[in-house]
CSV table of C-alpha atoms in Angstrom, one decimal:
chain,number,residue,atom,x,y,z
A,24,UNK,CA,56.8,130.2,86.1
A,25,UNK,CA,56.4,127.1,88.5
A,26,UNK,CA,57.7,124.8,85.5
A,27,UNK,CA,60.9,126.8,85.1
A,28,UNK,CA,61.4,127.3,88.7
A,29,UNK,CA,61.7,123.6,88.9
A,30,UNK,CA,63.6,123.5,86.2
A,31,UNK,CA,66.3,125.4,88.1
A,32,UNK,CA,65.9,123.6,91.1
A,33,UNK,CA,66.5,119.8,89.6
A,34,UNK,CA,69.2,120.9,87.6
A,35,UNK,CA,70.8,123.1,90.7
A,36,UNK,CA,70.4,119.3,92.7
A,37,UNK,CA,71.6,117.2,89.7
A,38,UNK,CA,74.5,118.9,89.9
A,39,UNK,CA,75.6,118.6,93.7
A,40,UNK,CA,78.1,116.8,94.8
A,41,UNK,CA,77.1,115.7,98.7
A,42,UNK,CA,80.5,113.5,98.8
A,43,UNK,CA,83.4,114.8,99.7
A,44,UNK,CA,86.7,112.7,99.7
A,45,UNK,CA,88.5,111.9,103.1
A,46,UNK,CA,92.1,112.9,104.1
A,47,UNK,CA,93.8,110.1,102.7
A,48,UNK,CA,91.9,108.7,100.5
A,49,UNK,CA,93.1,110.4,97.3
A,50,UNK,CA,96.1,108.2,97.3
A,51,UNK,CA,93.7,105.1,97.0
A,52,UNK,CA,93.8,103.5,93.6
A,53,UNK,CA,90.7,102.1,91.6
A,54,UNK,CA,91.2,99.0,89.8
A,55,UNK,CA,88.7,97.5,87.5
A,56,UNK,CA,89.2,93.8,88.6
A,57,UNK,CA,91.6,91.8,91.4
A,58,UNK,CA,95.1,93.4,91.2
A,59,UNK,CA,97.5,90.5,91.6
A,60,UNK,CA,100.3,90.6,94.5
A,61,UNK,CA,98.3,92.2,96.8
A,62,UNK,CA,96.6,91.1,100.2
A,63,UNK,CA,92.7,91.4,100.4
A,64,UNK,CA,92.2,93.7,103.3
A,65,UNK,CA,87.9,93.0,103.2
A,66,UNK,CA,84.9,94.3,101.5
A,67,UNK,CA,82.7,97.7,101.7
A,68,UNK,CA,79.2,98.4,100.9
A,69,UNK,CA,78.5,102.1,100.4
A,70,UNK,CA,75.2,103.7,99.2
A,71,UNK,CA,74.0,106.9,98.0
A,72,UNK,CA,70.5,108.8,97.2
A,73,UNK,CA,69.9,107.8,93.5
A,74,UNK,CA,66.9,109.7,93.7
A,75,UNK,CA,65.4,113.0,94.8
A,76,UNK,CA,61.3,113.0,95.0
A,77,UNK,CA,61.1,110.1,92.4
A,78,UNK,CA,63.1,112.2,90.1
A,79,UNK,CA,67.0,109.8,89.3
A,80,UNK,CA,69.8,111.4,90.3
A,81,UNK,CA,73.0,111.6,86.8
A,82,UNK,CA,73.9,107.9,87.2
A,83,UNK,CA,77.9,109.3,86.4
A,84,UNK,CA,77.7,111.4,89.5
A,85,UNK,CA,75.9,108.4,91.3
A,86,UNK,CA,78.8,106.2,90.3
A,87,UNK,CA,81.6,108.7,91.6
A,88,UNK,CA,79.8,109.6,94.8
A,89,UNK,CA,80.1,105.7,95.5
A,90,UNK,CA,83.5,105.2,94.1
A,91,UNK,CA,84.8,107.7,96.4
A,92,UNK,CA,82.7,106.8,99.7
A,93,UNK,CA,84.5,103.2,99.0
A,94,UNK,CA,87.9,105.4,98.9
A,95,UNK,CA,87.6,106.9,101.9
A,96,UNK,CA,86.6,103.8,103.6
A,97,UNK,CA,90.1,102.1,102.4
A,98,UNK,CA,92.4,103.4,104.8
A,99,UNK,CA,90.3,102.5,107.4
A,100,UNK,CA,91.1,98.9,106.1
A,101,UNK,CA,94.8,99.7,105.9
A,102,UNK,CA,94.0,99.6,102.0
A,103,UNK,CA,95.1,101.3,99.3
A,104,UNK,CA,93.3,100.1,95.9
A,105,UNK,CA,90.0,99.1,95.6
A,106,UNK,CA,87.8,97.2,92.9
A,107,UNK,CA,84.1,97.3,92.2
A,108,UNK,CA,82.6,94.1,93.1
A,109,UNK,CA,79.5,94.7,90.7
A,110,UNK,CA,77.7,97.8,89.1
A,111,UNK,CA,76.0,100.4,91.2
A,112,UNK,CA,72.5,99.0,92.1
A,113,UNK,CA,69.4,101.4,93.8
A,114,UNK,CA,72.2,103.5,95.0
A,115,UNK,CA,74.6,100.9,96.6
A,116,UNK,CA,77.6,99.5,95.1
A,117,UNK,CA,80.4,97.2,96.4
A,118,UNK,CA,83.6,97.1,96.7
A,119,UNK,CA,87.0,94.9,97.6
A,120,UNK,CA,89.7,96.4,99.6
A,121,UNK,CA,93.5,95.7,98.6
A,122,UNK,CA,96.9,96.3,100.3
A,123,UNK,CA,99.4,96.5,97.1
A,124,UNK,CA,102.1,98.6,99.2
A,125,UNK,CA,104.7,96.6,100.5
């Protein structure tokens, strides 16, 4: 009984999604390297759990929990597309910051 109730539980907090995208940030692209034209606007570091009581978090969800904490820090920047500076590392990932607009 306590193995399947623990069952439920990790797969219940696998599945939760604790990262809710910001008004505005839905109109800010991703980009998988330096879009050309643009103006740099700066850099973001954004971090999530990875892990819940020593047990890894989906690294998918992982991945789009950070890609959209980097989003909703763009506008902030007066961005609009961002880029992934290198892969998601202990729960932190980075990210450049472009105006493309004009």
């Amino acid at each position: 009984m306590r193995v399947l109730l623990s069952a439920v539980l990790l797969s219940a907090l696998s599945a939760c999604t604790w990262v809710h995208m910001a008004p505005g940030a839905g109109a800010v692209k991703v980009v998988s390297g330096p879009p050309t034209g643009c103006e740099k606007r700066g850099e973001v570091e954004v971090s999530v759990k990875h892990s819940i009581a020593f047990i890894e978090r989906n690294p998918i969800k992982v991945r789009d929990e950070l890609e959209t904490l980097a989003r909703n820090e763009a506008p902030g920047l007066q961005a609009d597309t961002i880029h992934p500076l290198a892969d998601p590392a202990g729960g932190s990932q980075r990210f450049a910051a472009w105006r493309c607009a004009r």
